[in-house]
Amino acid sequence: MTYNELKEQENQYVMNTYGRFAIALDHGDGAQLWDVEGKRYIDLTSGIGVCCLGYNNQHIIDAITEQAHKLMHVSNLFTTEPMVQVAKTLVEQTGMGKVFFSNSGAESNEGMIKLARKYSYDKYGEGRAEIVTLYNSFHGRTVTTLKATGQDKFHQYFFPFTEGFAYAKANDMESVKAAVNEHTCAIMMELIQGEGGVMPLDPAFVKEVEAYCREHDLLLLIDEVQTGIGRTGSLFCFQQYGIQPDVVSMAKGLGGGVPIGAVMASKTCETVLGPGTHATTFGGTPMICAAANAVLSEVTKPEFLQSVNEKGEYFKQKLLAMQSDNIQDVRGMGLMVGIVVDPEQRAALVAEIMDKGVLVLTAGTNVIRLLPPLSISYEEIDEALAVMQDVFCK
Ligand code: PLP
């Protein structure tokens, strides 16, 4: 079908919740995608940080295929090896305690919030359930994670939202202290605010929050849905911040293209969610975990993580070297890169870059966000940079 034919049917049958680009994709390979009309693109989106090893990755395809022949799904009423293996790798790589599997970022954050509230309930009883999150954060689209998200525009229409969230300013310890009271049980944050505009938190602030959490027995909840699984040049971003969170949520890159999420708890709270307190039908299902094992076997290699850092640095240096008036700043870590532009110009810049065959994302009001497959080659990066140079420097 052509784009127009597909779009007509989409308009008829699919709910109109997304502002989609006018592109219908057909297939991909490495960091390249082709649309239904045969146009080729360099992809700097990786399905919003999901396809971390690129498209048509033989290792992931083999893992899924092999597992599909054995078992696709059996439910959590039974033990399966791929699920145990993913948990073991995550724990061994991070020093955390135990893992709970879910299906998406928002669902992982729901699990993280439930865990924090139950930890506090078990220890202090009812009434200590508030969670402080940061302004400009993004934690998901469920009724609870919308409220956890510290942006007013997400607190519309769907009333009543889940109670028990307070907000503090990023990089402002006084604001955090002012938001905490005797009802607070946890502080939850992204280390790089992704949807909010690729804003890395100040390491000194993050350390202070950690110390404050320890002092007041608040759980430190880190949302690594976007920053996790090698995206920032370490398996998890918290490892570069030198902190030990109580709970970490993840999703996106973990499955390399298939839906999976997880919550990982430290030893201090790994047993809080006991039998019957939390569950999901598809969580940890074998076929999806086989993909996650294939992803982790690659992404945990030190030389792979080093290559993510090097490619990220290469991107940043080349973008800054363009000395374009259109580029106000370049920030981020690893292959999570934000190009700060004039908000008035952003839509036109993005449209031109896409038209010339490079797919990019946006974030916040003034950022062009790059989340390429972590396996992107230097040839693919150079091709994308040449297009951006054309657009930014004309
Ligand atoms: N948390 C963060 C930091 C995210 O970036 C996202 C999605 O972009 C989510 C949570 C929600 O993840 P999902 O869309 O898989 O529910």
Short mmCIF file of N, CA and C in Angstrom, two decimals, residues 17-157:
data_model
loop_
_atom_site.label_atom_id
_atom_site.label_comp_id
_atom_site.label_asym_id
_atom_site.label_seq_id
_atom_site.Cartn_x
_atom_site.Cartn_y
_atom_site.Cartn_z
N THR A 17 -4.57 9.48 18.45
CA THR A 17 -3.90 10.00 19.65
C THR A 17 -2.48 10.49 19.39
N TYR A 18 -1.91 10.18 18.24
CA TYR A 18 -0.50 10.55 18.00
C TYR A 18 -0.38 11.56 16.87
N GLY A 19 0.51 12.54 17.04
CA GLY A 19 0.87 13.42 15.94
C GLY A 19 1.98 12.73 15.15
N ARG A 20 1.61 11.90 14.19
CA ARG A 20 2.64 11.12 13.48
C ARG A 20 3.30 11.93 12.37
N PHE A 21 4.57 11.59 12.08
CA PHE A 21 5.22 12.13 10.89
C PHE A 21 4.52 11.55 9.66
N ALA A 22 4.61 12.24 8.54
CA ALA A 22 3.95 11.76 7.31
C ALA A 22 4.84 10.74 6.60
N ILE A 23 5.16 9.68 7.32
CA ILE A 23 6.03 8.62 6.78
C ILE A 23 5.45 7.28 7.24
N ALA A 24 5.31 6.33 6.33
CA ALA A 24 4.93 4.97 6.73
C ALA A 24 6.14 4.07 6.50
N LEU A 25 6.65 3.49 7.57
CA LEU A 25 7.88 2.71 7.46
C LEU A 25 7.58 1.26 7.10
N ASP A 26 8.53 0.68 6.36
CA ASP A 26 8.32 -0.69 5.89
C ASP A 26 9.34 -1.67 6.46
N HIS A 27 10.62 -1.34 6.39
CA HIS A 27 11.63 -2.25 6.93
C HIS A 27 12.90 -1.47 7.28
N GLY A 28 13.79 -2.18 8.00
CA GLY A 28 15.02 -1.51 8.42
C GLY A 28 16.19 -2.46 8.46
N ASP A 29 17.39 -1.87 8.56
CA ASP A 29 18.61 -2.66 8.67
C ASP A 29 19.67 -1.78 9.34
N GLY A 30 20.29 -2.25 10.41
CA GLY A 30 21.26 -1.41 11.12
C GLY A 30 20.57 -0.16 11.62
N ALA A 31 21.12 1.01 11.30
CA ALA A 31 20.49 2.27 11.69
C ALA A 31 19.80 2.92 10.49
N GLN A 32 19.33 2.09 9.56
CA GLN A 32 18.65 2.63 8.37
C GLN A 32 17.24 2.06 8.26
N LEU A 33 16.35 2.92 7.78
CA LEU A 33 14.95 2.51 7.62
C LEU A 33 14.50 2.87 6.20
N TRP A 34 13.55 2.12 5.68
CA TRP A 34 12.98 2.40 4.37
C TRP A 34 11.47 2.56 4.52
N ASP A 35 10.93 3.57 3.83
CA ASP A 35 9.47 3.74 3.90
C ASP A 35 8.79 2.91 2.81
N VAL A 36 7.46 2.93 2.82
CA VAL A 36 6.72 2.05 1.91
C VAL A 36 6.92 2.45 0.44
N GLU A 37 7.43 3.67 0.22
CA GLU A 37 7.70 4.07 -1.16
C GLU A 37 9.16 3.87 -1.55
N GLY A 38 9.92 3.26 -0.64
CA GLY A 38 11.30 2.91 -0.96
C GLY A 38 12.33 3.97 -0.60
N LYS A 39 11.89 5.06 0.03
CA LYS A 39 12.86 6.09 0.44
C LYS A 39 13.64 5.62 1.66
N ARG A 40 14.95 5.88 1.64
CA ARG A 40 15.83 5.40 2.71
C ARG A 40 16.13 6.53 3.71
N TYR A 41 16.19 6.19 4.98
CA TYR A 41 16.48 7.17 6.04
C TYR A 41 17.60 6.66 6.94
N ILE A 42 18.41 7.58 7.45
CA ILE A 42 19.28 7.26 8.59
C ILE A 42 18.42 7.52 9.83
N ASP A 43 18.37 6.55 10.71
CA ASP A 43 17.46 6.64 11.86
C ASP A 43 18.18 7.09 13.13
N LEU A 44 17.83 8.27 13.63
CA LEU A 44 18.40 8.73 14.91
C LEU A 44 17.30 8.73 15.97
N THR A 45 16.36 7.81 15.85
CA THR A 45 15.25 7.73 16.82
C THR A 45 15.18 6.38 17.54
N SER A 46 15.62 5.34 16.88
CA SER A 46 15.55 3.95 17.38
C SER A 46 14.20 3.63 18.06
N GLY A 47 13.12 4.08 17.43
CA GLY A 47 11.81 3.78 18.02
C GLY A 47 11.68 4.37 19.42
N ILE A 48 12.17 5.61 19.57
CA ILE A 48 12.26 6.33 20.86
C ILE A 48 13.09 5.52 21.87
N GLY A 49 14.29 5.21 21.45
CA GLY A 49 15.25 4.61 22.38
C GLY A 49 15.08 3.11 22.61
N VAL A 50 14.31 2.46 21.75
CA VAL A 50 14.01 1.04 21.97
C VAL A 50 14.98 0.13 21.21
N CYS A 51 15.11 0.37 19.90
CA CYS A 51 15.88 -0.55 19.05
C CYS A 51 17.37 -0.27 19.19
N CYS A 52 17.90 -0.59 20.38
CA CYS A 52 19.26 -0.16 20.72
C CYS A 52 20.31 -0.87 19.87
N LEU A 53 20.00 -2.05 19.35
CA LEU A 53 20.97 -2.74 18.50
C LEU A 53 20.58 -2.65 17.02
N GLY A 54 19.74 -1.69 16.70
CA GLY A 54 19.38 -1.46 15.30
C GLY A 54 18.31 -2.43 14.82
N TYR A 55 18.04 -2.33 13.51
CA TYR A 55 16.98 -3.13 12.89
C TYR A 55 17.59 -4.36 12.24
N ASN A 56 16.77 -5.39 12.13
CA ASN A 56 17.19 -6.65 11.47
C ASN A 56 18.44 -7.22 12.14
N ASN A 57 18.50 -7.14 13.45
CA ASN A 57 19.67 -7.63 14.19
C ASN A 57 19.57 -9.16 14.30
N GLN A 58 20.51 -9.84 13.67
CA GLN A 58 20.42 -11.30 13.55
C GLN A 58 20.45 -11.99 14.92
N HIS A 59 21.23 -11.45 15.83
CA HIS A 59 21.38 -12.03 17.16
C HIS A 59 20.02 -12.04 17.89
N ILE A 60 19.30 -10.91 17.81
CA ILE A 60 17.99 -10.83 18.47
C ILE A 60 16.98 -11.71 17.74
N ILE A 61 17.02 -11.67 16.42
CA ILE A 61 16.07 -12.47 15.63
C ILE A 61 16.26 -13.96 15.94
N ASP A 62 17.51 -14.41 15.99
CA ASP A 62 17.78 -15.83 16.29
C ASP A 62 17.28 -16.19 17.69
N ALA A 63 17.53 -15.29 18.66
CA ALA A 63 17.12 -15.58 20.04
C ALA A 63 15.60 -15.71 20.13
N ILE A 64 14.89 -14.80 19.46
CA ILE A 64 13.42 -14.84 19.50
C ILE A 64 12.91 -16.09 18.78
N THR A 65 13.49 -16.37 17.62
CA THR A 65 13.02 -17.50 16.81
C THR A 65 13.21 -18.82 17.56
N GLU A 66 14.41 -18.97 18.11
CA GLU A 66 14.71 -20.21 18.84
C GLU A 66 13.76 -20.38 20.03
N GLN A 67 13.55 -19.28 20.76
CA GLN A 67 12.69 -19.37 21.94
C GLN A 67 11.23 -19.58 21.54
N ALA A 68 10.82 -18.99 20.41
CA ALA A 68 9.42 -19.14 19.95
C ALA A 68 9.11 -20.61 19.66
N HIS A 69 10.10 -21.34 19.16
CA HIS A 69 9.89 -22.76 18.90
C HIS A 69 9.73 -23.56 20.20
N LYS A 70 10.37 -23.05 21.27
CA LYS A 70 10.30 -23.78 22.55
C LYS A 70 9.07 -23.35 23.35
N LEU A 71 9.01 -22.07 23.71
CA LEU A 71 7.88 -21.51 24.48
C LEU A 71 7.82 -20.02 24.21
N MET A 72 6.65 -19.52 23.85
CA MET A 72 6.52 -18.07 23.75
C MET A 72 6.10 -17.48 25.09
N HIS A 73 5.11 -18.12 25.70
CA HIS A 73 4.51 -17.56 26.91
C HIS A 73 3.92 -18.69 27.75
N VAL A 74 4.11 -18.59 29.06
CA VAL A 74 3.46 -19.59 29.93
C VAL A 74 2.83 -18.96 31.17
N SER A 75 3.05 -17.67 31.41
CA SER A 75 2.59 -16.94 32.59
C SER A 75 3.54 -17.12 33.77
N ASN A 76 3.33 -16.28 34.76
CA ASN A 76 4.19 -16.31 35.95
C ASN A 76 3.79 -17.38 36.96
N LEU A 77 2.93 -18.28 36.54
CA LEU A 77 2.64 -19.43 37.40
C LEU A 77 3.77 -20.46 37.32
N PHE A 78 4.69 -20.23 36.36
CA PHE A 78 5.78 -21.18 36.15
C PHE A 78 7.12 -20.44 36.07
N THR A 79 8.18 -21.17 36.35
CA THR A 79 9.53 -20.62 36.23
C THR A 79 10.07 -20.89 34.83
N THR A 80 10.73 -19.91 34.25
CA THR A 80 11.35 -20.13 32.94
C THR A 80 12.77 -19.57 32.94
N GLU A 81 13.63 -20.23 32.17
CA GLU A 81 15.06 -19.89 32.21
C GLU A 81 15.38 -18.50 31.65
N PRO A 82 14.78 -18.10 30.50
CA PRO A 82 15.16 -16.76 29.98
C PRO A 82 14.90 -15.65 30.99
N MET A 83 13.80 -15.74 31.72
CA MET A 83 13.45 -14.70 32.71
C MET A 83 14.49 -14.66 33.84
N VAL A 84 14.84 -15.84 34.35
CA VAL A 84 15.83 -15.90 35.44
C VAL A 84 17.17 -15.33 34.96
N GLN A 85 17.50 -15.63 33.69
CA GLN A 85 18.79 -15.18 33.15
C GLN A 85 18.85 -13.65 33.03
N VAL A 86 17.76 -13.03 32.59
CA VAL A 86 17.75 -11.55 32.49
C VAL A 86 17.95 -10.94 33.88
N ALA A 87 17.20 -11.46 34.86
CA ALA A 87 17.30 -10.92 36.22
C ALA A 87 18.72 -11.08 36.76
N LYS A 88 19.30 -12.25 36.53
CA LYS A 88 20.66 -12.53 37.04
C LYS A 88 21.66 -11.53 36.43
N THR A 89 21.56 -11.31 35.14
CA THR A 89 22.50 -10.37 34.50
C THR A 89 22.33 -8.97 35.07
N LEU A 90 21.07 -8.52 35.19
CA LEU A 90 20.83 -7.16 35.70
C LEU A 90 21.40 -7.00 37.11
N VAL A 91 21.17 -7.99 37.95
CA VAL A 91 21.63 -7.92 39.34
C VAL A 91 23.17 -7.97 39.39
N GLU A 92 23.76 -8.90 38.63
CA GLU A 92 25.23 -9.03 38.66
C GLU A 92 25.92 -7.77 38.13
N GLN A 93 25.28 -7.11 37.19
CA GLN A 93 25.90 -5.94 36.58
C GLN A 93 25.77 -4.67 37.43
N THR A 94 24.87 -4.70 38.41
CA THR A 94 24.56 -3.45 39.11
C THR A 94 24.72 -3.51 40.63
N GLY A 95 24.80 -4.71 41.18
CA GLY A 95 24.85 -4.81 42.64
C GLY A 95 23.48 -4.60 43.29
N MET A 96 22.42 -4.58 42.47
CA MET A 96 21.08 -4.47 43.04
C MET A 96 20.65 -5.85 43.56
N GLY A 97 19.39 -5.95 44.09
CA GLY A 97 18.99 -7.18 44.75
C GLY A 97 18.14 -8.11 43.89
N LYS A 98 16.94 -7.66 43.51
CA LYS A 98 16.01 -8.53 42.77
C LYS A 98 15.21 -7.72 41.75
N VAL A 99 14.63 -8.46 40.78
CA VAL A 99 13.96 -7.81 39.64
C VAL A 99 12.51 -8.28 39.55
N PHE A 100 11.62 -7.34 39.19
CA PHE A 100 10.24 -7.68 38.83
C PHE A 100 10.05 -7.27 37.36
N PHE A 101 9.44 -8.14 36.55
CA PHE A 101 9.28 -7.84 35.13
C PHE A 101 7.89 -7.32 34.79
N SER A 102 7.88 -6.31 33.91
CA SER A 102 6.61 -5.75 33.43
C SER A 102 6.72 -5.58 31.91
N ASN A 103 5.91 -4.69 31.37
CA ASN A 103 5.80 -4.61 29.90
C ASN A 103 6.10 -3.25 29.28
N SER A 104 6.23 -2.23 30.10
CA SER A 104 6.43 -0.89 29.55
C SER A 104 7.06 0.00 30.61
N GLY A 105 7.41 1.21 30.21
CA GLY A 105 8.01 2.16 31.15
C GLY A 105 7.03 2.59 32.22
N ALA A 106 5.84 2.98 31.80
CA ALA A 106 4.86 3.45 32.78
C ALA A 106 4.51 2.35 33.77
N GLU A 107 4.39 1.12 33.27
CA GLU A 107 4.04 0.02 34.17
C GLU A 107 5.20 -0.26 35.15
N SER A 108 6.41 -0.10 34.68
CA SER A 108 7.56 -0.28 35.58
C SER A 108 7.53 0.79 36.67
N ASN A 109 7.21 2.02 36.28
CA ASN A 109 7.14 3.09 37.29
C ASN A 109 6.00 2.86 38.27
N GLU A 110 4.89 2.31 37.80
CA GLU A 110 3.79 1.95 38.71
C GLU A 110 4.32 0.96 39.77
N GLY A 111 5.09 -0.03 39.31
CA GLY A 111 5.65 -1.02 40.23
C GLY A 111 6.58 -0.37 41.23
N MET A 112 7.37 0.59 40.73
CA MET A 112 8.34 1.28 41.59
C MET A 112 7.61 2.10 42.67
N ILE A 113 6.53 2.74 42.25
CA ILE A 113 5.74 3.56 43.20
C ILE A 113 5.07 2.65 44.24
N LYS A 114 4.51 1.54 43.78
CA LYS A 114 3.88 0.59 44.71
C LYS A 114 4.89 0.07 45.72
N LEU A 115 6.08 -0.26 45.21
CA LEU A 115 7.12 -0.80 46.10
C LEU A 115 7.48 0.23 47.18
N ALA A 116 7.65 1.49 46.76
CA ALA A 116 8.04 2.53 47.73
C ALA A 116 6.95 2.70 48.79
N ARG A 117 5.70 2.71 48.35
CA ARG A 117 4.61 2.91 49.31
C ARG A 117 4.49 1.73 50.27
N LYS A 118 4.70 0.52 49.75
CA LYS A 118 4.58 -0.64 50.63
C LYS A 118 5.76 -0.72 51.61
N TYR A 119 6.93 -0.35 51.14
CA TYR A 119 8.10 -0.32 52.04
C TYR A 119 7.77 0.56 53.25
N SER A 120 7.21 1.73 52.95
CA SER A 120 6.92 2.67 54.02
C SER A 120 5.77 2.18 54.90
N TYR A 121 4.75 1.60 54.26
CA TYR A 121 3.59 1.08 55.00
C TYR A 121 4.04 -0.02 55.98
N ASP A 122 4.88 -0.94 55.47
CA ASP A 122 5.35 -2.06 56.31
C ASP A 122 6.10 -1.54 57.54
N LYS A 123 6.83 -0.45 57.36
CA LYS A 123 7.72 0.04 58.42
C LYS A 123 7.05 1.08 59.32
N TYR A 124 6.22 1.96 58.70
CA TYR A 124 5.68 3.10 59.45
C TYR A 124 4.15 3.12 59.52
N GLY A 125 3.49 2.20 58.83
CA GLY A 125 2.02 2.20 58.82
C GLY A 125 1.47 3.18 57.79
N GLU A 126 0.15 3.38 57.86
CA GLU A 126 -0.53 4.22 56.87
C GLU A 126 -0.11 5.70 56.98
N GLY A 127 -0.26 6.45 55.88
CA GLY A 127 -0.10 7.91 55.95
C GLY A 127 1.26 8.43 55.58
N ARG A 128 2.17 7.53 55.21
CA ARG A 128 3.50 7.99 54.78
C ARG A 128 3.69 7.45 53.36
N ALA A 129 3.04 8.11 52.41
CA ALA A 129 2.96 7.53 51.06
C ALA A 129 3.26 8.54 49.96
N GLU A 130 3.64 9.77 50.34
CA GLU A 130 3.87 10.78 49.31
C GLU A 130 5.22 10.60 48.63
N ILE A 131 5.24 10.92 47.35
CA ILE A 131 6.48 10.81 46.58
C ILE A 131 6.80 12.16 45.96
N VAL A 132 8.03 12.60 46.15
CA VAL A 132 8.47 13.87 45.54
C VAL A 132 9.11 13.55 44.20
N THR A 133 8.64 14.21 43.15
CA THR A 133 9.26 14.08 41.82
C THR A 133 9.69 15.47 41.38
N LEU A 134 10.34 15.55 40.24
CA LEU A 134 10.89 16.85 39.80
C LEU A 134 10.00 17.51 38.75
N TYR A 135 9.94 18.83 38.78
CA TYR A 135 9.30 19.56 37.69
C TYR A 135 10.02 19.21 36.39
N ASN A 136 9.28 19.21 35.33
CA ASN A 136 9.82 18.95 33.98
C ASN A 136 10.14 17.47 33.73
N SER A 137 9.74 16.60 34.69
CA SER A 137 10.00 15.17 34.51
C SER A 137 8.96 14.54 33.59
N PHE A 138 9.20 13.31 33.20
CA PHE A 138 8.18 12.52 32.51
C PHE A 138 8.28 11.07 33.00
N HIS A 139 7.16 10.54 33.51
CA HIS A 139 7.19 9.19 34.07
C HIS A 139 6.16 8.24 33.46
N GLY A 140 5.35 8.70 32.49
CA GLY A 140 4.44 7.78 31.83
C GLY A 140 3.03 8.31 31.71
N ARG A 141 2.14 7.49 31.17
CA ARG A 141 0.81 7.94 30.77
C ARG A 141 -0.34 7.26 31.51
N THR A 142 -0.04 6.44 32.52
CA THR A 142 -1.14 5.88 33.30
C THR A 142 -1.65 6.97 34.25
N VAL A 143 -2.78 6.71 34.91
CA VAL A 143 -3.37 7.75 35.75
C VAL A 143 -2.44 8.12 36.92
N THR A 144 -1.64 7.16 37.37
CA THR A 144 -0.69 7.46 38.45
C THR A 144 0.58 8.11 37.92
N THR A 145 1.14 7.57 36.84
CA THR A 145 2.43 8.11 36.37
C THR A 145 2.26 9.48 35.71
N LEU A 146 1.06 9.78 35.21
CA LEU A 146 0.81 11.15 34.74
C LEU A 146 0.96 12.12 35.90
N LYS A 147 0.42 11.72 37.06
CA LYS A 147 0.49 12.60 38.23
C LYS A 147 1.92 12.66 38.78
N ALA A 148 2.66 11.56 38.63
CA ALA A 148 4.07 11.57 39.04
C ALA A 148 4.88 12.51 38.15
N THR A 149 4.43 12.69 36.93
CA THR A 149 5.10 13.57 35.98
C THR A 149 4.95 15.03 36.43
N GLY A 150 6.06 15.72 36.59
CA GLY A 150 6.00 17.08 37.14
C GLY A 150 5.78 18.16 36.11
N GLN A 151 4.74 18.00 35.31
CA GLN A 151 4.39 19.01 34.31
C GLN A 151 2.87 19.18 34.30
N ASP A 152 2.42 20.39 34.55
CA ASP A 152 0.97 20.65 34.66
C ASP A 152 0.19 20.20 33.43
N LYS A 153 0.81 20.33 32.26
CA LYS A 153 0.05 20.02 31.04
C LYS A 153 -0.41 18.55 31.00
N PHE A 154 0.24 17.70 31.78
CA PHE A 154 -0.17 16.29 31.83
C PHE A 154 -1.26 16.03 32.88
N HIS A 155 -1.59 17.07 33.66
CA HIS A 155 -2.57 16.87 34.73
C HIS A 155 -3.93 17.42 34.30
N GLN A 156 -4.39 17.01 33.15
CA GLN A 156 -5.64 17.50 32.57
C GLN A 156 -6.59 16.34 32.29
N TYR A 157 -7.82 16.61 32.12
CA TYR A 157 -8.89 15.74 31.60
C TYR A 157 -9.24 14.52 32.45
#
